[in-house]
Short mmCIF file of C-alpha atoms in Angstrom, two decimals:
data_model
loop_
_atom_site.label_atom_id
_atom_site.label_comp_id
_atom_site.label_asym_id
_atom_site.label_seq_id
_atom_site.Cartn_x
_atom_site.Cartn_y
_atom_site.Cartn_z
CA UNK A 1 22.48 48.95 -9.69
CA UNK A 2 20.88 47.14 -12.62
CA UNK A 3 24.03 45.04 -13.09
CA UNK A 4 24.19 44.29 -9.38
CA UNK A 5 20.53 43.26 -9.34
CA UNK A 6 20.99 40.92 -12.30
CA UNK A 7 24.10 39.42 -10.73
CA UNK A 8 22.35 38.81 -7.42
CA UNK A 9 19.34 37.30 -9.15
CA UNK A 10 21.58 35.08 -11.24
CA UNK A 11 23.48 33.96 -8.17
CA UNK A 12 20.23 33.26 -6.35
CA UNK A 13 18.94 31.17 -9.27
CA UNK A 14 22.20 29.25 -9.44
CA UNK A 15 22.05 28.55 -5.72
CA UNK A 16 18.45 27.33 -6.02
CA UNK A 17 19.33 25.17 -9.02
CA UNK A 18 22.24 23.65 -7.13
CA UNK A 19 20.04 23.00 -4.10
CA UNK A 20 17.17 21.45 -6.04
CA UNK A 21 18.92 18.14 -6.83
CA UNK A 22 20.07 17.94 -3.21
CA UNK A 23 16.49 18.33 -1.93
CA UNK A 24 15.18 15.83 -4.46
CA UNK A 25 17.97 13.41 -3.57
CA UNK A 26 17.20 13.80 0.12
CA UNK A 27 13.51 13.08 -0.45
CA UNK A 28 14.29 10.02 -2.55
CA UNK A 29 16.75 8.79 0.08
CA UNK A 30 14.16 9.31 2.84
CA UNK A 31 11.56 7.33 0.88
CA UNK A 32 14.03 4.50 0.26
CA UNK A 33 14.90 4.43 3.94
CA UNK A 34 11.20 4.38 4.86
CA UNK A 35 10.52 1.46 2.52
CA UNK A 36 13.58 -0.43 3.77
CA UNK A 37 12.40 0.08 7.32
CA UNK A 38 8.94 -1.17 6.50
CA UNK A 39 10.09 -4.06 4.29
CA UNK A 40 7.71 -3.45 1.41
CA UNK A 41 8.38 -6.07 -1.27
CA UNK A 42 6.89 -5.99 -4.77
CA UNK A 43 4.65 -9.04 -5.27
CA UNK A 44 5.99 -11.97 -7.26
CA UNK A 45 3.15 -13.35 -9.38
CA UNK A 46 5.10 -15.63 -11.67
CA UNK A 47 6.26 -19.19 -12.19
CA UNK A 48 9.78 -18.96 -10.74
CA UNK A 49 12.79 -20.54 -12.41
CA UNK A 50 15.55 -20.25 -9.78
CA UNK A 51 16.88 -23.57 -8.49
CA UNK A 52 15.63 -23.22 -4.90
CA UNK A 53 12.14 -22.33 -6.12
CA UNK A 54 12.07 -25.30 -8.50
CA UNK A 55 13.09 -27.71 -5.72
CA UNK A 56 10.58 -26.23 -3.27
CA UNK A 57 7.89 -26.34 -5.97
CA UNK A 58 8.55 -30.03 -6.62
CA UNK A 59 8.19 -30.78 -2.91
CA UNK A 60 5.04 -28.66 -2.69
CA UNK A 61 3.36 -30.27 -5.67
CA UNK A 62 4.65 -33.86 -5.41
CA UNK A 63 6.03 -34.41 -1.90
CA UNK A 64 7.11 -36.38 -0.02
CA UNK A 65 9.69 -36.76 -2.77
CA UNK A 66 13.26 -38.08 -2.97
CA UNK A 67 16.12 -35.99 -4.27
CA UNK A 68 16.63 -38.07 -7.39
CA UNK A 69 12.93 -37.66 -8.22
CA UNK A 70 13.28 -33.89 -7.76
CA UNK A 71 16.18 -33.93 -10.22
CA UNK A 72 14.04 -35.77 -12.77
CA UNK A 73 11.03 -33.45 -12.56
CA UNK A 74 13.04 -30.21 -12.43
CA UNK A 75 15.84 -31.07 -14.87
CA UNK A 76 18.44 -29.97 -12.30
CA UNK A 77 21.57 -31.98 -11.61
CA UNK A 78 21.57 -34.16 -8.51
CA UNK A 79 24.43 -32.07 -7.09
CA UNK A 80 22.36 -28.89 -7.47
CA UNK A 81 19.30 -30.57 -5.95
CA UNK A 82 21.34 -31.76 -2.97
CA UNK A 83 22.68 -28.24 -2.35
CA UNK A 84 19.25 -26.67 -2.59
CA UNK A 85 17.59 -29.28 -0.40
CA UNK A 86 20.23 -28.72 2.27
CA UNK A 87 19.66 -24.94 2.10
CA UNK A 88 15.87 -25.37 2.27
CA UNK A 89 16.17 -27.73 5.23
CA UNK A 90 18.36 -25.14 6.99
CA UNK A 91 15.83 -22.41 6.18
CA UNK A 92 13.12 -24.53 7.78
CA UNK A 93 10.73 -24.79 4.83
CA UNK A 94 11.51 -28.44 4.06
CA UNK A 95 11.79 -31.41 6.43
CA UNK A 96 13.07 -34.93 5.95
CA UNK A 97 10.88 -38.01 6.19
CA UNK A 98 13.27 -40.75 7.26
CA UNK A 99 10.27 -42.96 8.00
CA UNK A 100 9.52 -43.02 4.27
CA UNK A 101 13.05 -43.87 3.10
CA UNK A 102 13.35 -46.74 0.64
CA UNK A 103 14.12 -49.97 2.48
CA UNK A 104 17.78 -50.97 2.15
CA UNK A 105 18.84 -47.60 0.67
CA UNK A 106 21.98 -46.00 2.05
CA UNK A 107 22.56 -42.31 2.59
CA UNK A 108 20.45 -39.18 2.97
CA UNK A 109 19.80 -38.64 -0.75
CA UNK A 110 17.26 -41.47 -0.60
CA UNK A 111 15.40 -39.88 2.32
CA UNK A 112 12.30 -38.11 0.97
CA UNK A 113 11.63 -34.47 1.82
CA UNK A 114 8.37 -32.55 2.10
CA UNK A 115 7.17 -29.04 2.84
CA UNK A 116 7.47 -28.19 6.53
CA UNK A 117 4.12 -26.42 6.60
CA UNK A 118 2.95 -26.87 10.18
CA UNK A 119 5.09 -24.20 11.91
CA UNK A 120 4.22 -21.35 9.52
CA UNK A 121 1.45 -19.30 7.96
CA UNK A 122 1.10 -16.23 5.79
CA UNK A 123 -1.54 -13.54 6.16
CA UNK A 124 -3.63 -12.24 3.27
CA UNK A 125 -6.04 -9.31 3.10
CA UNK A 126 -8.47 -8.73 0.27
CA UNK A 127 -9.73 -5.15 0.59
CA UNK A 128 -13.01 -4.97 -1.27
CA UNK A 129 -15.32 -2.06 -1.93
CA UNK A 130 -17.69 -3.36 0.76
CA UNK A 131 -16.02 -6.18 2.66
CA UNK A 132 -12.48 -7.14 3.59
CA UNK A 133 -11.37 -10.76 3.89
CA UNK A 134 -8.55 -11.66 6.27
CA UNK A 135 -7.14 -15.09 5.47
CA UNK A 136 -4.50 -17.37 6.96
CA UNK A 137 -2.74 -19.57 4.39
CA UNK A 138 -0.27 -22.41 4.80
CA UNK A 139 2.81 -22.96 2.64
CA UNK A 140 0.84 -25.14 0.22
CA UNK A 141 -1.49 -22.22 -0.49
CA UNK A 142 -4.36 -23.85 1.40
CA UNK A 143 -6.70 -21.63 3.36
CA UNK A 144 -6.45 -22.36 7.07
CA UNK A 145 -9.09 -19.86 8.13
CA UNK A 146 -10.81 -16.74 6.84
CA UNK A 147 -12.90 -14.00 8.39
CA UNK A 148 -14.84 -11.24 6.68
CA UNK A 149 -15.31 -7.76 8.06
CA UNK A 150 -16.89 -4.62 6.58
CA UNK A 151 -14.26 -2.48 4.88
CA UNK A 152 -13.79 0.48 7.26
CA UNK A 153 -15.26 3.81 6.23
CA UNK A 154 -14.37 7.24 7.51
CA UNK A 155 -11.05 8.96 6.98
CA UNK A 156 -8.27 7.18 5.15
CA UNK A 157 -5.92 7.10 8.13
CA UNK A 158 -8.60 5.83 10.48
CA UNK A 159 -9.62 3.11 8.01
CA UNK A 160 -6.04 1.91 7.61
CA UNK A 161 -5.50 1.91 11.36
CA UNK A 162 -8.70 -0.11 11.80
CA UNK A 163 -7.65 -2.67 9.17
CA UNK A 164 -4.19 -3.03 10.68
CA UNK A 165 -5.70 -3.47 14.13
CA UNK A 166 -8.05 -6.19 12.86
CA UNK A 167 -5.13 -7.99 11.22
CA UNK A 168 -3.05 -7.77 14.41
CA UNK A 169 -5.86 -9.20 16.53
CA UNK A 170 -6.40 -11.96 14.00
CA UNK A 171 -2.72 -12.95 14.06
CA UNK A 172 -2.74 -13.03 17.87
CA UNK A 173 -5.01 -16.11 17.68
CA UNK A 174 -2.30 -18.19 15.98
CA UNK A 175 -0.10 -19.30 18.84
CA UNK A 176 1.43 -22.39 17.21
CA UNK A 177 2.29 -20.96 13.79
CA UNK A 178 4.74 -18.21 12.98
CA UNK A 179 3.57 -15.65 10.42
CA UNK A 180 6.07 -15.04 7.62
CA UNK A 181 4.56 -12.51 5.24
CA UNK A 182 1.55 -10.29 4.57
CA UNK A 183 -0.11 -10.06 1.16
CA UNK A 184 -2.70 -7.44 0.26
CA UNK A 185 -4.98 -7.55 -2.77
CA UNK A 186 -7.08 -4.47 -3.48
CA UNK A 187 -8.91 -2.63 -6.24
CA UNK A 188 -7.79 0.74 -7.49
CA UNK A 189 -4.24 1.58 -8.58
CA UNK A 190 -1.44 -0.06 -6.62
CA UNK A 191 2.16 1.12 -6.43
CA UNK A 192 3.69 -2.27 -5.74
CA UNK A 193 7.14 -0.82 -4.99
CA UNK A 194 5.97 1.49 -2.21
CA UNK A 195 2.83 -0.36 -1.10
CA UNK A 196 0.70 2.77 -1.63
CA UNK A 197 -2.83 2.58 -3.00
CA UNK A 198 -5.23 4.93 -4.80
CA UNK A 199 -8.78 3.63 -4.39
CA UNK A 200 -11.38 6.18 -5.54
CA UNK A 201 -14.38 4.10 -4.42
CA UNK A 202 -13.04 4.13 -0.87
CA UNK A 203 -11.87 7.72 -1.10
CA UNK A 204 -8.22 6.72 -0.62
CA UNK A 205 -5.41 8.65 -2.27
CA UNK A 206 -1.76 7.58 -1.85
CA UNK A 207 -2.88 5.44 1.08
CA UNK A 208 0.20 3.85 2.72
CA UNK A 209 -1.39 0.42 3.04
CA UNK A 210 1.89 -1.50 2.95
CA UNK A 211 3.84 0.69 5.38
CA UNK A 212 0.98 0.82 7.91
CA UNK A 213 0.60 -2.97 7.93
CA UNK A 214 4.36 -3.56 8.05
CA UNK A 215 4.73 -1.15 10.97
CA UNK A 216 1.79 -2.67 12.87
CA UNK A 217 2.49 -6.35 12.20
CA UNK A 218 6.27 -6.38 11.97
CA UNK A 219 6.30 -8.48 8.80
CA UNK A 220 7.29 -8.02 5.15
CA UNK A 221 4.31 -6.82 3.09
CA UNK A 222 3.45 -7.13 -0.60
CA UNK A 223 0.54 -5.25 -2.20
CA UNK A 224 -1.04 -6.11 -5.57
CA UNK A 225 -4.03 -5.24 -7.71
CA UNK A 226 -6.79 -7.68 -6.76
CA UNK A 227 -7.43 -8.91 -10.30
CA UNK A 228 -3.69 -9.45 -10.83
CA UNK A 229 -3.68 -11.37 -7.56
CA UNK A 230 -6.55 -13.62 -8.66
CA UNK A 231 -4.82 -14.30 -11.96
CA UNK A 232 -1.71 -15.13 -9.92
CA UNK A 233 -3.71 -17.62 -7.87
CA UNK A 234 -4.79 -19.38 -11.06
CA UNK A 235 -1.19 -19.42 -12.24
CA UNK A 236 0.48 -20.61 -9.03
CA UNK A 237 -2.21 -22.41 -7.03
CA UNK A 238 -4.75 -23.53 -9.63
CA UNK A 239 -4.66 -26.56 -11.89
CA UNK A 240 -1.53 -26.16 -14.03
CA UNK A 241 -2.44 -26.30 -17.71
CA UNK A 242 -0.13 -27.39 -20.55
CA UNK A 243 1.73 -24.38 -21.91
CA UNK A 244 1.13 -22.27 -18.76
CA UNK A 245 4.75 -21.13 -18.63
CA UNK A 246 5.01 -20.18 -22.30
CA UNK A 247 1.51 -19.16 -23.38
CA UNK A 248 -0.94 -16.41 -22.50
CA UNK A 249 -3.94 -16.48 -20.19
CA UNK A 250 -6.74 -13.92 -19.89
CA UNK A 251 -8.49 -13.65 -16.53
CA UNK A 252 -11.78 -11.71 -16.37
CA UNK A 253 -13.30 -10.78 -13.00
CA UNK A 254 -16.78 -9.50 -12.12
CA UNK A 255 -18.61 -8.91 -8.88
CA UNK A 256 -19.18 -5.40 -7.54
CA UNK A 257 -16.38 -4.24 -9.84
CA UNK A 258 -15.04 -5.66 -13.10
CA UNK A 259 -11.47 -6.12 -14.26
CA UNK A 260 -9.07 -8.25 -16.23
CA UNK A 261 -5.48 -9.46 -16.05
CA UNK A 262 -3.19 -11.04 -18.60
CA UNK A 263 -0.53 -13.67 -17.83
CA UNK A 264 2.28 -13.95 -20.37
CA UNK A 265 4.92 -16.65 -20.27
CA UNK A 266 4.16 -17.71 -16.71
CA UNK A 267 4.05 -14.16 -15.31
CA UNK A 268 1.10 -11.89 -14.52
CA UNK A 269 1.55 -8.72 -16.55
CA UNK A 270 1.38 -5.81 -14.11
CA UNK A 271 1.86 -2.38 -15.77
CA UNK A 272 3.82 0.13 -13.70
CA UNK A 273 0.97 2.65 -13.98
CA UNK A 274 -1.59 0.17 -12.70
CA UNK A 275 -4.03 -2.17 -14.41
CA UNK A 276 -6.16 -1.17 -17.35
CA UNK A 277 -9.89 -0.81 -16.89
CA UNK A 278 -12.90 -2.38 -18.60
CA UNK A 279 -15.42 -0.61 -16.35
CA UNK A 280 -16.58 1.67 -19.17
CA UNK A 281 -16.70 -1.01 -21.87
CA UNK A 282 -19.86 -0.26 -23.91
CA UNK A 283 -22.78 -2.63 -23.32
CA UNK A 284 -26.52 -2.59 -23.85
CA UNK A 285 -29.11 -3.68 -21.27
CA UNK A 286 -32.26 -1.80 -20.41
CA UNK A 287 -33.25 -4.53 -17.96
CA UNK A 288 -30.17 -3.83 -15.82
CA UNK A 289 -30.42 -0.07 -15.85
CA UNK A 290 -29.34 1.04 -19.30
CA UNK A 291 -26.19 2.83 -18.12
CA UNK A 292 -24.33 1.72 -21.24
CA UNK A 293 -21.18 0.77 -19.31
CA UNK A 294 -20.09 -2.69 -18.21
CA UNK A 295 -19.37 -2.24 -14.50
CA UNK A 296 -22.50 -0.26 -13.67
CA UNK A 297 -24.58 -2.77 -15.65
CA UNK A 298 -23.36 -6.11 -14.24
CA UNK A 299 -22.35 -5.14 -10.69
CA UNK A 300 -24.10 -6.65 -7.69
CA UNK A 301 -25.58 -3.23 -6.99
CA UNK A 302 -27.07 -3.01 -10.51
CA UNK A 303 -28.76 -6.39 -10.07
CA UNK A 304 -30.08 -5.39 -6.65
CA UNK A 305 -31.41 -2.07 -7.92
CA UNK A 306 -33.24 -3.79 -10.77
CA UNK A 307 -34.62 -6.50 -8.45
CA UNK A 308 -35.94 -3.88 -6.03
CA UNK A 309 -37.52 -1.88 -8.85
CA UNK A 310 -39.34 -5.02 -10.04
CA UNK A 311 -40.31 -5.86 -6.44
CA UNK A 312 -38.59 -9.23 -6.63
CA UNK A 313 -37.12 -8.34 -3.23
CA UNK A 314 -38.10 -5.64 -0.72
CA UNK A 315 -36.74 -2.14 -1.17
CA UNK A 316 -34.83 -2.44 2.12
CA UNK A 317 -34.30 -4.69 5.10
CA UNK A 318 -32.53 -8.02 5.69
CA UNK A 319 -34.33 -9.70 2.78
CA UNK A 320 -33.15 -7.06 0.30
CA UNK A 321 -29.97 -8.91 -0.73
CA UNK A 322 -28.43 -10.60 -3.72
CA UNK A 323 -28.74 -13.90 -1.87
CA UNK A 324 -32.51 -13.36 -1.85
CA UNK A 325 -32.47 -12.75 -5.61
CA UNK A 326 -30.54 -15.98 -6.15
CA UNK A 327 -32.93 -17.86 -3.90
CA UNK A 328 -35.93 -16.50 -5.80
CA UNK A 329 -34.41 -17.50 -9.15
CA UNK A 330 -33.79 -21.04 -7.95
CA UNK A 331 -37.35 -21.19 -6.61
CA UNK A 332 -38.63 -20.51 -10.13
CA UNK A 333 -39.25 -16.72 -10.06
CA UNK A 334 -39.22 -15.68 -13.73
CA UNK A 335 -38.20 -12.08 -13.00
CA UNK A 336 -35.22 -13.09 -10.88
CA UNK A 337 -34.10 -15.59 -13.49
CA UNK A 338 -34.40 -12.98 -16.22
CA UNK A 339 -32.17 -10.53 -14.33
CA UNK A 340 -29.44 -13.07 -13.63
CA UNK A 341 -29.55 -14.42 -17.18
CA UNK A 342 -29.33 -10.88 -18.55
CA UNK A 343 -26.25 -10.28 -16.42
CA UNK A 344 -24.77 -13.50 -17.83
CA UNK A 345 -25.55 -12.40 -21.40
CA UNK A 346 -23.88 -9.02 -20.98
CA UNK A 347 -20.83 -10.63 -19.40
CA UNK A 348 -20.61 -13.22 -22.17
CA UNK A 349 -20.52 -10.52 -24.83
CA UNK A 350 -17.92 -8.50 -22.89
CA UNK A 351 -15.69 -11.56 -22.43
CA UNK A 352 -15.99 -12.26 -26.18
CA UNK A 353 -14.86 -8.73 -27.01
CA UNK A 354 -11.82 -9.02 -24.73
CA UNK A 355 -10.98 -12.46 -26.10
CA UNK A 356 -11.17 -11.19 -29.68
CA UNK A 357 -8.84 -8.28 -28.88
CA UNK A 358 -6.23 -10.29 -26.95
CA UNK A 359 -6.75 -13.85 -28.31
CA UNK A 360 -5.19 -15.66 -25.31
CA UNK A 361 -4.30 -19.35 -25.21
CA UNK A 362 -6.33 -19.79 -22.02
CA UNK A 363 -9.49 -17.98 -20.92
CA UNK A 364 -10.58 -17.92 -17.26
CA UNK A 365 -13.48 -16.12 -15.56
CA UNK A 366 -13.85 -15.56 -11.83
CA UNK A 367 -15.78 -13.58 -9.27
CA UNK A 368 -19.25 -14.09 -7.85
CA UNK A 369 -20.97 -12.65 -10.94
CA UNK A 370 -19.81 -15.87 -12.64
CA UNK A 371 -19.69 -18.37 -9.79
CA UNK A 372 -22.70 -17.60 -7.56
CA UNK A 373 -25.17 -18.43 -10.31
CA UNK A 374 -23.61 -21.25 -12.36
CA UNK A 375 -27.03 -21.82 -13.94
CA UNK A 376 -26.28 -18.71 -16.02
CA UNK A 377 -23.10 -20.09 -17.59
CA UNK A 378 -25.01 -21.66 -20.48
CA UNK A 379 -26.49 -18.25 -21.31
CA UNK A 380 -23.05 -16.66 -20.97
CA UNK A 381 -21.42 -19.18 -23.27
CA UNK A 382 -24.12 -18.77 -25.94
CA UNK A 383 -23.65 -14.99 -25.86
CA UNK A 384 -19.87 -15.46 -26.03
CA UNK A 385 -20.09 -17.68 -29.10
CA UNK A 386 -22.58 -15.37 -30.83
CA UNK A 387 -20.44 -12.25 -30.20
CA UNK A 388 -16.94 -13.61 -30.89
CA UNK A 389 -15.64 -13.55 -34.45
CA UNK A 390 -12.73 -15.93 -33.73
CA UNK A 391 -12.85 -19.75 -33.70
CA UNK A 392 -14.50 -21.45 -30.73
CA UNK A 393 -12.66 -21.27 -27.40
CA UNK A 394 -13.57 -22.86 -24.08
CA UNK A 395 -14.26 -20.60 -21.11
CA UNK A 396 -12.83 -21.99 -17.90
CA UNK A 397 -14.41 -21.00 -14.59
CA UNK A 398 -11.92 -20.28 -11.78
CA UNK A 399 -10.78 -23.27 -9.73
CA UNK A 400 -11.48 -21.30 -6.55
CA UNK A 401 -15.21 -20.70 -6.94
CA UNK A 402 -16.61 -18.13 -4.52
CA UNK A 403 -13.33 -18.09 -2.58
CA UNK A 404 -11.29 -16.48 -5.33
CA UNK A 405 -10.73 -13.24 -3.39
CA UNK A 406 -9.07 -15.04 -0.48
CA UNK A 407 -7.02 -17.15 -2.91
CA UNK A 408 -5.75 -13.95 -4.52
CA UNK A 409 -4.75 -12.41 -1.19
CA UNK A 410 -3.14 -15.70 -0.19
CA UNK A 411 -0.98 -15.96 -3.29
CA UNK A 412 0.30 -12.38 -2.83
CA UNK A 413 1.46 -13.40 0.65
CA UNK A 414 3.14 -16.54 -0.76
CA UNK A 415 4.56 -15.20 -4.02
CA UNK A 416 7.90 -14.14 -2.53
CA UNK A 417 8.34 -17.52 -0.86
CA UNK A 418 7.52 -19.40 -4.05
CA UNK A 419 9.84 -17.21 -6.13
CA UNK A 420 12.88 -17.51 -3.82
CA UNK A 421 12.15 -19.44 -0.61
CA UNK A 422 15.60 -19.05 0.93
CA UNK A 423 15.75 -15.27 0.43
CA UNK A 424 12.15 -14.93 1.64
CA UNK A 425 12.87 -16.80 4.86
CA UNK A 426 15.94 -14.66 5.48
CA UNK A 427 13.90 -11.52 4.99
CA UNK A 428 11.13 -12.73 7.29
CA UNK A 429 13.64 -13.71 9.96
CA UNK A 430 15.52 -10.42 9.59
CA UNK A 431 12.35 -8.44 10.13
CA UNK A 432 11.48 -10.57 13.14
CA UNK A 433 15.02 -10.09 14.51
CA UNK A 434 14.79 -6.32 14.11
CA UNK A 435 11.63 -6.23 16.20
CA UNK A 436 13.20 -8.05 19.14
CA UNK A 437 16.54 -6.22 19.05
CA UNK A 438 16.84 -3.95 22.12
CA UNK A 439 16.80 -0.28 21.31
CA UNK A 440 15.34 -0.70 17.82
#
């Protein structure tokens, strides 16, 4: 009996062991099938080097432009440029400008081409701790329109359904442009492969942001960390700096949350486990609450709490806002100025610490903590210089000002197109075709 029992147990264990890989394989296959169905695409936040992207980039940045000029600025052969231009014309993202052809020139290669931006748009969503921006962007990366809505509260599923519904209604207004892609920028930890999001401040855990939006809108979706997205906007849509493709750039963000991103060799560095955090970076400010940590010291909420405690603004009501604090500072209120300058000082020291650790070639700051009160930049820069132990380095304020969140969401929606425009158009058209195929 003992032998029989051991034999049966062993057989049972062997059966379970044999079944385990099958179950795991089935789950993995089901997840891959789900992602394929939903068309979740990892964001491309990099300066692309494929031929089609280089040709499209030349037209986007310099167009209308002739093929021989494209060859000069990209370093590609004229034969390669001609092939890529033909493919991009067929894909619909370039158009010819025969009216601008050089007088007396013969043949299509002298006909300039430009981005065919009017028929298309991409949709971006920046999901913030308090508000969500929904933005329509053209193929140049220009904002066509943006609306802000409170980030939905309540259960995770209900919040995602509400966001997807808002995005669907927003897209329904665009009758003359075809949407190609959806880009989402959000705080928390993003799984860019699956489009899932962990966002503790919203109470979201493994929230299927990408799949819900893809299912509702019928478009490919990319999801990125919001600070990575903003760094990507500087890289791809901002003023291109010498050495952008080979050097390093540090981007520091502050508003209600704080964060940083690092671009290396023309690519935003996005760790597989999610971005690092500077929220608990040690700081010192009794005026802003004395929490001892960066995020809870410089956040909008920290400034508001301090302003209410000092009776600079009412404790509640429509006048109890950060806008009111800014207005008071500009009207000469010493207490309001002191709070905003203290925030600038703390941020300057924090930026100096990050710069000293990473020593990037380029240093950029963005977010309303920097841009809504530019009067504080002198204080910030003095604190930066006093705290840093390395040689002097300029701090560059984001090119997007107070619109950096929408720029970040926009570039996530455009990254795939900029990286490989022909493949991106095929994917967008495939998804659209699937939705109109009977029986699907």
